[in-house]
CSV table of C-alpha atoms in Angstrom, one decimal:
chain,number,residue,atom,x,y,z
A,1462,MET,CA,46.5,-9.5,-53.3
A,1463,ARG,CA,45.2,-6.2,-51.9
A,1464,ASP,CA,46.4,-7.2,-48.3
A,1465,VAL,CA,49.7,-8.0,-49.1
A,1466,PRO,CA,51.2,-4.8,-47.4
A,1467,GLY,CA,49.0,-5.5,-44.3
A,1468,SER,CA,50.2,-9.2,-44.3
A,1469,THR,CA,53.9,-8.0,-44.4
A,1470,ASP,CA,53.2,-5.5,-41.6
A,1471,ARG,CA,51.8,-8.1,-39.5
A,1472,LEU,CA,54.7,-10.3,-40.1
A,1473,ILE,CA,57.0,-7.3,-39.1
A,1474,ASP,CA,55.2,-6.8,-36.3
A,1475,SER,CA,55.1,-10.4,-35.0
A,1476,VAL,CA,59.0,-10.7,-35.4
A,1477,THR,CA,59.9,-7.4,-33.7
A,1478,GLU,CA,57.5,-8.0,-30.8
A,1479,GLY,CA,57.5,-11.9,-30.9
A,1480,ASN,CA,59.1,-14.2,-28.8
A,1481,ALA,CA,62.7,-15.8,-28.9
A,1482,SER,CA,61.6,-18.9,-30.5
A,1483,LYS,CA,59.6,-17.0,-33.5
A,1484,ARG,CA,62.6,-14.7,-33.8
A,1485,ALA,CA,64.8,-17.7,-34.2
A,1486,VAL,CA,63.0,-19.6,-36.8
A,1487,LEU,CA,62.6,-16.3,-39.0
A,1488,LYS,CA,66.2,-15.5,-38.8
A,1489,GLY,CA,67.2,-19.1,-39.4
A,1490,ALA,CA,64.7,-19.0,-42.5
A,1491,LYS,CA,66.1,-16.0,-43.9
A,1492,ALA,CA,69.4,-17.1,-43.7
A,1493,ALA,CA,68.9,-20.4,-45.4
A,1494,LEU,CA,67.3,-18.3,-48.3
A,1495,THR,CA,70.3,-15.9,-48.5
A,1496,GLY,CA,72.5,-19.1,-48.5
A,1497,LYS,CA,74.2,-18.4,-45.1
A,1498,ASN,CA,74.5,-20.7,-42.2
A,1499,PRO,CA,70.8,-21.1,-40.8
A,1500,VAL,CA,71.9,-22.6,-37.4
A,1501,TRP,CA,74.0,-19.7,-36.4
A,1502,ALA,CA,71.6,-17.1,-37.6
A,1503,ALA,CA,68.8,-18.9,-35.5
A,1504,ALA,CA,71.0,-19.1,-32.5
A,1505,LYS,CA,72.0,-15.5,-32.9
A,1506,GLY,CA,68.1,-14.7,-33.3
A,1507,LEU,CA,67.0,-16.9,-30.3
A,1508,ILE,CA,69.6,-14.9,-28.1
A,1509,SER,CA,68.6,-11.6,-29.3
A,1510,GLY,CA,65.2,-12.3,-28.5
A,1511,LEU,CA,65.5,-13.2,-25.0
A,1512,SER,CA,65.1,-10.6,-21.9
A,1513,THR,CA,67.8,-9.2,-20.4
A,1514,ARG,CA,67.7,-11.1,-17.1
A,1515,THR,CA,67.5,-14.3,-19.1
A,1516,LYS,CA,70.7,-13.3,-21.2
A,1517,ILE,CA,72.5,-12.7,-18.0
A,1518,LEU,CA,71.5,-15.9,-16.5
A,1519,LEU,CA,72.6,-17.7,-19.8
A,1520,ALA,CA,76.0,-15.9,-19.8
A,1521,LEU,CA,76.4,-17.1,-15.9
A,1522,LEU,CA,75.4,-20.7,-16.8
A,1523,VAL,CA,78.2,-20.6,-19.5
A,1524,VAL,CA,80.7,-19.3,-17.3
A,1525,LEU,CA,79.8,-21.8,-14.3
A,1526,VAL,CA,79.9,-24.8,-17.0
A,1527,ALA,CA,83.3,-23.5,-18.2
A,1528,LEU,CA,85.0,-23.0,-14.5
A,1529,LEU,CA,83.4,-26.6,-13.4
A,1530,ALA,CA,84.2,-28.7,-16.7
A,1531,PRO,CA,87.7,-29.3,-15.7
A,1532,VAL,CA,86.8,-30.2,-12.0
A,1533,LEU,CA,84.3,-32.5,-13.4
A,1534,LEU,CA,86.8,-34.0,-15.7
A,1535,VAL,CA,89.4,-34.7,-13.0
A,1536,VAL,CA,86.7,-36.1,-10.7
A,1537,ALA,CA,85.5,-38.7,-13.8
A,1538,LEU,CA,89.1,-39.7,-14.2
A,1539,LEU,CA,89.3,-40.4,-10.7
A,1540,VAL,CA,86.5,-42.4,-10.5
A,1541,LEU,CA,87.6,-44.4,-13.8
A,1542,LEU,CA,91.2,-45.0,-11.8
A,1543,VAL,CA,89.3,-46.6,-8.8
A,1544,ALA,CA,87.1,-48.7,-10.8
A,1545,TRP,CA,90.2,-50.0,-12.7
A,1546,LEU,CA,92.1,-50.7,-9.5
A,1547,VAL,CA,89.2,-52.4,-8.1
A,1548,ALA,CA,88.6,-54.5,-10.8
A,1549,ALA,CA,92.5,-55.3,-11.2
A,1550,VAL,CA,92.4,-56.3,-7.3
A,1551,ARG,CA,89.4,-58.5,-7.8
A,1552,ALA,CA,90.9,-60.4,-10.9
A,1553,ALA,CA,94.1,-60.9,-9.0
A,1554,THR,CA,92.5,-62.5,-6.0
A,1555,ARG,CA,90.8,-64.8,-8.1
Protein backbone atom coordinates (compact mmCIF):
# COMPACT_ATOMS: atom_id res chain seq x y z
CA MET A 1 0.00 0.00 0.00
CA ARG A 2 2.97 2.31 0.40
CA ASP A 3 3.61 2.43 -3.34
CA VAL A 4 0.08 3.46 -4.36
CA PRO A 5 1.04 7.09 -5.11
CA GLY A 6 4.03 5.85 -7.10
CA SER A 7 1.82 3.45 -9.04
CA THR A 8 -0.70 6.13 -9.88
CA ASP A 9 2.09 8.47 -10.95
CA ARG A 10 3.46 5.79 -13.28
CA LEU A 11 -0.04 5.15 -14.65
CA ILE A 12 -0.62 8.86 -15.28
CA ASP A 13 2.78 9.15 -16.97
CA SER A 14 2.04 6.16 -19.20
CA VAL A 15 -1.27 7.70 -20.26
CA THR A 16 0.12 11.15 -20.98
CA GLU A 17 3.25 9.85 -22.70
CA GLY A 18 1.87 6.57 -24.00
CA ASN A 19 1.02 5.64 -27.54
CA ALA A 20 -2.38 6.03 -29.14
CA SER A 21 -3.59 2.49 -28.45
CA LYS A 22 -2.84 2.76 -24.72
CA ARG A 23 -4.67 6.05 -24.56
CA ALA A 24 -7.65 4.57 -26.42
CA VAL A 25 -7.92 1.59 -24.08
CA LEU A 26 -7.67 3.72 -20.95
CA LYS A 27 -10.17 6.31 -22.18
CA GLY A 28 -12.59 3.53 -23.16
CA ALA A 29 -12.22 1.87 -19.77
CA LYS A 30 -12.78 5.18 -18.00
CA ALA A 31 -15.93 5.82 -20.04
CA ALA A 32 -17.25 2.32 -19.33
CA LEU A 33 -16.70 2.82 -15.61
CA THR A 34 -18.51 6.16 -15.66
CA GLY A 35 -21.44 4.82 -17.68
CA LYS A 36 -20.64 6.58 -20.95
CA ASN A 37 -20.15 5.12 -24.42
CA PRO A 38 -16.74 3.37 -24.34
CA VAL A 39 -16.45 3.02 -28.12
CA TRP A 40 -16.80 6.75 -28.72
CA ALA A 41 -14.40 7.56 -25.88
CA ALA A 42 -11.85 5.04 -27.16
CA ALA A 43 -12.07 6.50 -30.68
CA LYS A 44 -11.54 10.01 -29.32
CA GLY A 45 -8.66 8.75 -27.19
CA LEU A 46 -7.09 7.05 -30.18
CA ILE A 47 -7.30 10.17 -32.30
CA SER A 48 -5.96 12.37 -29.53
CA GLY A 49 -2.96 10.07 -29.18
CA LEU A 50 -2.00 10.24 -32.84
CA SER A 51 0.74 12.48 -34.12
CA THR A 52 -0.16 15.61 -36.05
CA ARG A 53 1.10 14.12 -39.31
CA THR A 54 -1.06 11.03 -38.82
CA LYS A 55 -4.11 13.16 -37.99
CA ILE A 56 -3.63 15.12 -41.23
CA LEU A 57 -3.27 11.92 -43.24
CA LEU A 58 -6.40 10.51 -41.59
CA ALA A 59 -8.36 13.66 -42.43
CA LEU A 60 -7.17 13.50 -46.06
CA LEU A 61 -8.21 9.84 -46.23
CA VAL A 62 -11.69 10.66 -44.93
CA VAL A 63 -12.07 13.47 -47.48
CA LEU A 64 -10.82 11.22 -50.29
CA VAL A 65 -13.27 8.46 -49.37
CA ALA A 66 -16.11 10.99 -49.17
CA LEU A 67 -15.27 12.31 -52.62
CA LEU A 68 -14.75 8.93 -54.26
CA ALA A 69 -17.68 7.08 -52.71
CA PRO A 70 -20.29 8.42 -55.17
CA VAL A 71 -18.02 7.63 -58.11
CA LEU A 72 -17.45 4.09 -56.88
CA LEU A 73 -21.19 3.64 -56.34
CA VAL A 74 -21.93 4.71 -59.94
CA VAL A 75 -19.24 2.37 -61.28
CA ALA A 76 -20.65 -0.52 -59.24
CA LEU A 77 -24.15 0.18 -60.53
CA LEU A 78 -22.88 0.27 -64.12
CA VAL A 79 -21.11 -3.05 -63.63
CA LEU A 80 -24.31 -4.59 -62.26
CA LEU A 81 -26.29 -3.15 -65.19
CA VAL A 82 -23.87 -4.60 -67.74
CA ALA A 83 -23.90 -7.97 -65.98
CA TRP A 84 -27.71 -7.95 -65.99
CA LEU A 85 -27.78 -7.07 -69.71
CA VAL A 86 -25.29 -9.85 -70.55
CA ALA A 87 -27.36 -12.37 -68.58
CA ALA A 88 -30.57 -11.19 -70.28
CA VAL A 89 -29.05 -11.50 -73.77
CA ARG A 90 -27.65 -14.96 -73.03
CA ALA A 91 -31.02 -16.11 -71.69
CA ALA A 92 -32.85 -14.72 -74.74
CA THR A 93 -30.52 -16.49 -77.23
CA ARG A 94 -30.94 -19.96 -75.71
